[in-house]
Amino acid sequence: SPVFSQTDLNLTHRYRFGSDSRVTMAFDLNFLNLFDQQTVTGIYTTVNPSSAPVNAAALGLSQVAYANGLTGGTLLNQIMARVASQPDRSDIRYKQPFLYQVPRTVRFGFRILF
């Protein structure tokens, strides 16, 4: 992935008041990712989806269990056999970006210090 950089900016202004200037109000403005960079932070690394471990939750475990009940427990075995029969199949997402830097965030703050 490309080099990651991010510029943040924090501005604070304090105003003292009271008879002896012991009370302070502070106003804060905070920018995260000021220039709204969209740098890639993650690249898809799975070459062949049939070589990836099977995640039952991703398959919809309840749906697979229901279907297995209807087919006598063979549906999941059929799916896995089909995936294993295509070991040369490559994933079109390989080396493509899929995670990006968080967009610009602006925060406002107000504090009273005494």
Coordinates of N, CA, C and O in Angstrom, one line a residue:
S1 N 0.8 -1.2 0.0 CA 0.0 0.0 0.0 C 0.9 1.2 0.0 O 2.0 1.2 0.4
P2 N 0.3 2.4 -0.4 CA 1.1 3.6 -0.5 C 1.5 4.1 0.9 O 0.9 3.7 1.9
V3 N 2.4 5.1 0.9 CA 2.8 5.7 2.2 C 1.6 6.4 2.8 O 0.9 7.1 2.1
F4 N 1.4 6.2 4.1 CA 0.3 6.8 4.8 C 0.8 8.1 5.5 O 1.8 8.1 6.2
S5 N 0.1 9.2 5.2 CA 0.4 10.4 5.9 C -1.0 11.1 6.2 O -2.0 10.9 5.5
Q6 N -1.0 11.9 7.3 CA -2.2 12.6 7.7 C -1.8 13.9 8.4 O -0.9 13.9 9.2
T7 N -2.5 14.9 8.1 CA -2.3 16.2 8.7 C -3.5 16.5 9.6 O -4.6 16.6 9.1
D8 N -3.2 16.8 10.9 CA -4.3 17.2 11.8 C -4.0 18.6 12.3 O -2.9 19.1 12.3
L9 N -5.0 19.3 12.7 CA -4.9 20.7 13.2 C -5.8 20.9 14.4 O -7.0 20.5 14.4
N10 N -5.2 21.5 15.4 CA -6.0 21.8 16.6 C -5.8 23.2 17.0 O -4.7 23.7 17.1
L11 N -6.9 23.9 17.1 CA -6.9 25.4 17.5 C -7.6 25.5 18.8 O -8.7 25.0 19.0
T12 N -7.0 26.3 19.7 CA -7.7 26.5 21.0 C -7.5 28.0 21.3 O -6.5 28.6 21.2
H13 N -8.6 28.6 21.8 CA -8.6 30.0 22.2 C -9.2 30.1 23.6 O -10.2 29.5 23.9
R14 N -8.4 30.7 24.5 CA -8.8 30.8 25.9 C -9.1 32.3 26.3 O -8.5 33.2 25.8
Y15 N -10.2 32.5 27.0 CA -10.6 33.8 27.4 C -10.8 33.8 28.9 O -11.6 33.0 29.5
R16 N -10.0 34.6 29.6 CA -10.0 34.7 31.1 C -11.0 35.8 31.5 O -11.1 36.8 30.9
F17 N -11.8 35.5 32.6 CA -12.7 36.5 33.1 C -12.9 36.3 34.6 O -12.4 35.4 35.2
G18 N -13.6 37.2 35.2 CA -13.8 37.1 36.6 C -13.0 38.3 37.3 O -12.2 38.9 36.7
S19 N -13.3 38.5 38.5 CA -12.7 39.6 39.2 C -11.2 39.4 39.4 O -10.4 40.4 39.3
D20 N -10.7 38.2 39.5 CA -9.3 37.9 39.6 C -8.8 37.0 38.5 O -7.7 36.5 38.6
S21 N -9.5 36.9 37.4 CA -9.1 36.2 36.2 C -8.8 34.7 36.5 O -7.9 34.1 35.9
R22 N -9.5 34.1 37.5 CA -9.3 32.7 37.8 C -10.2 31.8 37.0 O -9.9 30.6 36.9
V23 N -11.2 32.3 36.3 CA -12.1 31.5 35.5 C -11.7 31.7 34.0 O -11.5 32.8 33.6
T24 N -11.6 30.5 33.3 CA -11.2 30.6 31.9 C -12.2 29.8 31.1 O -12.6 28.7 31.5
M25 N -12.6 30.3 30.0 CA -13.4 29.6 29.0 C -12.4 29.3 27.8 O -11.7 30.1 27.4
A26 N -12.5 28.0 27.4 CA -11.7 27.6 26.3 C -12.6 27.1 25.2 O -13.5 26.3 25.4
F27 N -12.3 27.5 23.9 CA -13.0 27.0 22.8 C -12.0 26.3 21.9 O -10.9 26.7 21.7
D28 N -12.4 25.1 21.5 CA -11.5 24.2 20.8 C -12.1 23.9 19.4 O -13.3 23.7 19.2
L29 N -11.2 23.8 18.4 CA -11.6 23.3 17.1 C -10.5 22.3 16.6 O -9.3 22.7 16.6
N30 N -10.9 21.1 16.3 CA -10.0 20.1 16.0 C -10.3 19.4 14.7 O -11.4 19.0 14.5
F31 N -9.3 19.4 13.7 CA -9.5 18.8 12.4 C -8.6 17.6 12.4 O -7.4 17.7 12.6
L32 N -9.2 16.4 12.1 CA -8.5 15.2 11.8 C -8.5 15.0 10.3 O -9.6 15.0 9.7
N33 N -7.4 14.6 9.7 CA -7.3 14.5 8.3 C -7.7 15.8 7.6 O -8.6 15.8 6.7
L34 N -7.0 16.8 7.9 CA -7.4 18.2 7.4 C -7.6 18.3 5.9 O -8.5 18.9 5.4
F35 N -6.7 17.7 5.1 CA -6.7 17.8 3.7 C -7.6 16.7 3.1 O -7.6 16.5 1.8
D36 N -8.3 15.9 3.9 CA -9.2 14.9 3.4 C -8.5 13.9 2.5 O -9.1 13.5 1.4
Q37 N -7.4 13.4 2.8 CA -6.6 12.5 2.0 C -7.4 11.1 2.0 O -8.0 10.8 3.0
Q38 N -7.3 10.4 0.9 CA -8.0 9.1 0.8 C -7.0 8.0 0.5 O -7.2 7.3 -0.5
T39 N -6.0 8.0 1.3 CA -4.9 7.0 1.0 C -5.4 5.6 1.3 O -6.2 5.3 2.2
V40 N -5.0 4.6 0.4 CA -5.3 3.2 0.6 C -4.6 2.7 1.8 O -3.4 2.9 2.0
T41 N -5.3 2.0 2.7 CA -4.7 1.5 3.9 C -4.8 -0.1 3.9 O -4.3 -0.7 4.8
G42 N -5.5 -0.6 3.0 CA -5.6 -2.1 2.9 C -5.8 -2.6 1.5 O -6.6 -2.0 0.7
I43 N -5.1 -3.6 1.1 CA -5.2 -4.2 -0.2 C -5.6 -5.7 0.0 O -5.1 -6.4 0.8
Y44 N -6.5 -6.1 -0.9 CA -7.1 -7.5 -0.8 C -5.9 -8.4 -1.2 O -5.3 -8.3 -2.3
T45 N -5.7 -9.4 -0.3 CA -4.5 -10.3 -0.5 C -4.8 -11.7 -0.9 O -3.9 -12.5 -1.0
T46 N -6.1 -12.1 -1.0 CA -6.5 -13.5 -1.3 C -6.4 -13.7 -2.8 O -7.1 -13.1 -3.5
V47 N -5.5 -14.6 -3.2 CA -5.3 -14.8 -4.6 C -6.4 -15.7 -5.1 O -7.0 -15.5 -6.1
N48 N -6.7 -16.8 -4.4 CA -7.7 -17.8 -4.8 C -8.7 -18.0 -3.7 O -8.3 -18.5 -2.6
P49 N -9.9 -17.7 -3.8 CA -10.9 -17.8 -2.7 C -11.1 -19.3 -2.3 O -11.4 -19.5 -1.1
S50 N -10.7 -20.3 -3.1 CA -10.9 -21.6 -2.7 C -9.8 -22.1 -1.7 O -9.9 -23.1 -1.0
S51 N -8.7 -21.3 -1.7 CA -7.6 -21.6 -0.7 C -7.8 -20.9 0.6 O -7.1 -21.1 1.6
A52 N -8.8 -20.0 0.7 CA -9.1 -19.3 1.9 C -9.9 -20.2 2.9 O -10.7 -21.1 2.4
P53 N -9.7 -20.1 4.2 CA -10.5 -20.9 5.1 C -12.0 -20.6 5.0 O -12.4 -19.5 4.7
V54 N -12.8 -21.6 5.2 CA -14.2 -21.4 5.1 C -14.8 -20.8 6.4 O -14.4 -21.2 7.5
N55 N -15.6 -19.8 6.2 CA -16.2 -19.1 7.4 C -17.7 -19.4 7.3 O -18.4 -18.9 6.5
A56 N -18.1 -20.3 8.2 CA -19.5 -20.7 8.2 C -20.5 -19.5 8.4 O -21.6 -19.5 7.8
A57 N -20.1 -18.5 9.2 CA -20.9 -17.4 9.4 C -21.1 -16.6 8.1 O -22.2 -16.1 7.8
A58 N -20.0 -16.5 7.3 CA -20.1 -15.8 6.0 C -21.1 -16.5 5.0 O -21.7 -15.9 4.2
L59 N -21.1 -17.9 5.2 CA -22.0 -18.6 4.3 C -23.5 -18.5 4.8 O -24.4 -18.9 4.1
G60 N -23.7 -18.0 6.0 CA -25.0 -17.9 6.5 C -25.3 -19.3 7.2 O -26.0 -20.1 6.7
L61 N -24.7 -19.5 8.4 CA -24.8 -20.8 9.0 C -26.2 -21.3 9.2 O -26.5 -22.5 9.0
S62 N -27.2 -20.4 9.6 CA -28.5 -20.9 9.8 C -29.2 -21.3 8.5 O -29.9 -22.3 8.4
Q63 N -28.8 -20.6 7.4 CA -29.4 -21.0 6.1 C -28.8 -22.3 5.6 O -29.5 -23.2 5.1
V64 N -27.5 -22.5 5.9 CA -26.8 -23.8 5.5 C -27.4 -24.9 6.3 O -27.7 -26.0 5.8
A65 N -27.6 -24.7 7.6 CA -28.2 -25.7 8.5 C -29.6 -26.1 8.0 O -30.0 -27.3 7.9
Y66 N -30.4 -25.1 7.6 CA -31.7 -25.3 7.1 C -31.7 -26.1 5.8 O -32.4 -27.1 5.6
A67 N -30.8 -25.7 4.9 CA -30.7 -26.4 3.6 C -30.2 -27.8 3.8 O -30.6 -28.7 3.1
N68 N -29.2 -28.0 4.7 CA -28.7 -29.3 5.0 C -29.8 -30.2 5.5 O -29.9 -31.4 5.2
G69 N -30.7 -29.7 6.3 CA -31.9 -30.4 6.8 C -32.8 -30.9 5.7 O -33.3 -32.0 5.7
L70 N -32.9 -30.0 4.7 CA -33.8 -30.4 3.5 C -33.1 -31.4 2.6 O -33.8 -32.1 1.9
T71 N -31.8 -31.3 2.5 CA -31.1 -32.1 1.5 C -30.4 -33.3 2.1 O -29.6 -33.9 1.4
G72 N -30.6 -33.6 3.3 CA -30.0 -34.7 4.0 C -28.6 -34.5 4.4 O -27.8 -35.4 4.4
G73 N -28.2 -33.2 4.6 CA -26.9 -32.9 5.0 C -25.8 -32.8 4.0 O -24.6 -32.9 4.3
T74 N -26.2 -32.7 2.7 CA -25.2 -32.8 1.6 C -24.9 -31.4 1.0 O -24.0 -31.3 0.2
L75 N -25.7 -30.4 1.3 CA -25.5 -29.1 0.6 C -24.2 -28.5 0.9 O -23.5 -28.1 -0.1
L76 N -23.7 -28.4 2.1 CA -22.4 -27.8 2.4 C -21.3 -28.6 1.8 O -20.4 -28.1 1.2
N77 N -21.4 -29.9 1.8 CA -20.4 -30.8 1.1 C -20.4 -30.5 -0.4 O -19.3 -30.5 -1.0
Q78 N -21.5 -30.3 -1.0 CA -21.6 -30.0 -2.4 C -20.9 -28.6 -2.7 O -20.2 -28.5 -3.7
I79 N -21.2 -27.6 -1.9 CA -20.6 -26.3 -2.0 C -19.1 -26.4 -1.9 O -18.4 -25.9 -2.8
M80 N -18.6 -27.1 -0.9 CA -17.2 -27.2 -0.7 C -16.5 -28.0 -1.8 O -15.4 -27.7 -2.2
A81 N -17.2 -29.0 -2.3 CA -16.6 -29.8 -3.5 C -16.5 -28.9 -4.7 O -15.5 -29.0 -5.4
R82 N -17.5 -28.0 -4.9 CA -17.5 -27.2 -6.1 C -16.3 -26.1 -6.0 O -15.6 -25.9 -7.0
V83 N -16.1 -25.6 -4.8 CA -15.1 -24.6 -4.6 C -13.7 -25.3 -4.8 O -12.8 -24.8 -5.4
A84 N -13.6 -26.5 -4.2 CA -12.3 -27.2 -4.3 C -12.0 -27.7 -5.7 O -10.8 -27.9 -6.1
S85 N -13.0 -27.8 -6.6 CA -12.8 -28.3 -7.9 C -12.2 -27.2 -8.9 O -11.9 -27.5 -10.0
Q86 N -12.1 -26.0 -8.4 CA -11.7 -24.9 -9.2 C -10.4 -24.2 -8.5 O -10.4 -23.0 -8.3
P87 N -9.4 -25.0 -8.3 CA -8.2 -24.4 -7.6 C -7.5 -23.3 -8.4 O -6.7 -22.5 -7.9
D88 N -7.7 -23.3 -9.8 CA -7.0 -22.3 -10.6 C -7.7 -21.0 -10.7 O -7.3 -20.1 -11.3
R89 N -8.9 -20.9 -10.1 CA -9.7 -19.7 -10.2 C -9.1 -18.6 -9.4 O -8.8 -18.8 -8.2
S90 N -8.8 -17.5 -10.0 CA -8.3 -16.4 -9.3 C -9.3 -15.3 -8.9 O -10.3 -15.2 -9.7
D91 N -9.1 -14.6 -7.9 CA -10.1 -13.6 -7.4 C -9.8 -12.3 -8.1 O -8.7 -11.8 -8.1
I92 N -10.9 -11.7 -8.7 CA -10.7 -10.4 -9.4 C -10.3 -9.3 -8.5 O -9.8 -8.2 -8.9
R93 N -10.6 -9.4 -7.1 CA -10.2 -8.4 -6.2 C -8.8 -8.4 -5.8 O -8.3 -7.5 -5.1
Y94 N -8.0 -9.4 -6.2 CA -6.6 -9.6 -5.8 C -5.8 -8.3 -6.1 O -5.9 -7.8 -7.2
K95 N -5.1 -7.8 -5.1 CA -4.3 -6.6 -5.2 C -5.1 -5.3 -5.5 O -4.5 -4.3 -5.8
Q96 N -6.3 -5.3 -5.2 CA -7.2 -4.1 -5.4 C -7.4 -3.5 -4.0 O -7.5 -4.2 -3.0
P97 N -7.4 -2.2 -3.9 CA -7.7 -1.6 -2.6 C -9.1 -1.8 -2.1 O -10.0 -1.9 -2.8
F98 N -9.2 -2.0 -0.7 CA -10.5 -2.2 -0.1 C -10.7 -1.4 1.2 O -11.8 -1.3 1.7
L99 N -9.6 -0.9 1.7 CA -9.7 0.0 2.9 C -9.1 1.3 2.6 O -8.0 1.4 1.9
Y100 N -9.7 2.4 3.1 CA -9.2 3.7 2.8 C -9.1 4.5 4.2 O -9.7 4.2 5.1
Q101 N -8.3 5.6 4.1 CA -8.2 6.5 5.3 C -9.5 7.1 5.7 O -10.4 7.3 4.8
V102 N -9.7 7.3 6.9 CA -10.9 7.9 7.5 C -11.1 9.3 6.9 O -10.1 10.0 6.9
P103 N -12.3 9.7 6.5 CA -12.4 11.0 5.9 C -12.3 12.1 7.0 O -12.2 11.8 8.2
R104 N -12.2 13.4 6.5 CA -12.0 14.5 7.4 C -13.0 14.5 8.5 O -14.2 14.2 8.3
T105 N -12.6 14.8 9.8 CA -13.5 14.9 10.9 C -13.2 16.2 11.6 O -12.1 16.6 11.8
V106 N -14.3 16.9 12.0 CA -14.2 18.2 12.6 C -14.9 18.1 14.0 O -16.0 17.6 14.1
R107 N -14.2 18.5 15.0 CA -14.7 18.5 16.4 C -14.7 19.9 17.0 O -13.7 20.6 16.9
F108 N -15.8 20.2 17.6 CA -15.8 21.5 18.3 C -15.9 21.2 19.8 O -16.5 20.3 20.3
G109 N -15.2 22.1 20.6 CA -15.2 21.9 22.1 C -15.3 23.2 22.8 O -15.0 24.2 22.3
F110 N -15.9 23.1 24.0 CA -16.0 24.2 24.9 C -15.7 23.7 26.3 O -16.2 22.7 26.7
R111 N -14.9 24.5 27.0 CA -14.5 24.1 28.4 C -14.5 25.3 29.3 O -14.3 26.4 28.8
I112 N -14.9 25.1 30.6 CA -14.8 26.1 31.6 C -13.8 25.6 32.6 O -13.9 24.5 33.2
L113 N -12.7 26.4 32.8 CA -11.7 26.0 33.8 C -11.7 27.0 34.9 O -11.8 28.2 34.8
F114 N -11.7 26.4 36.1 CA -11.7 27.3 37.3 C -10.9 26.7 38.4 O -10.4 25.6 38.4

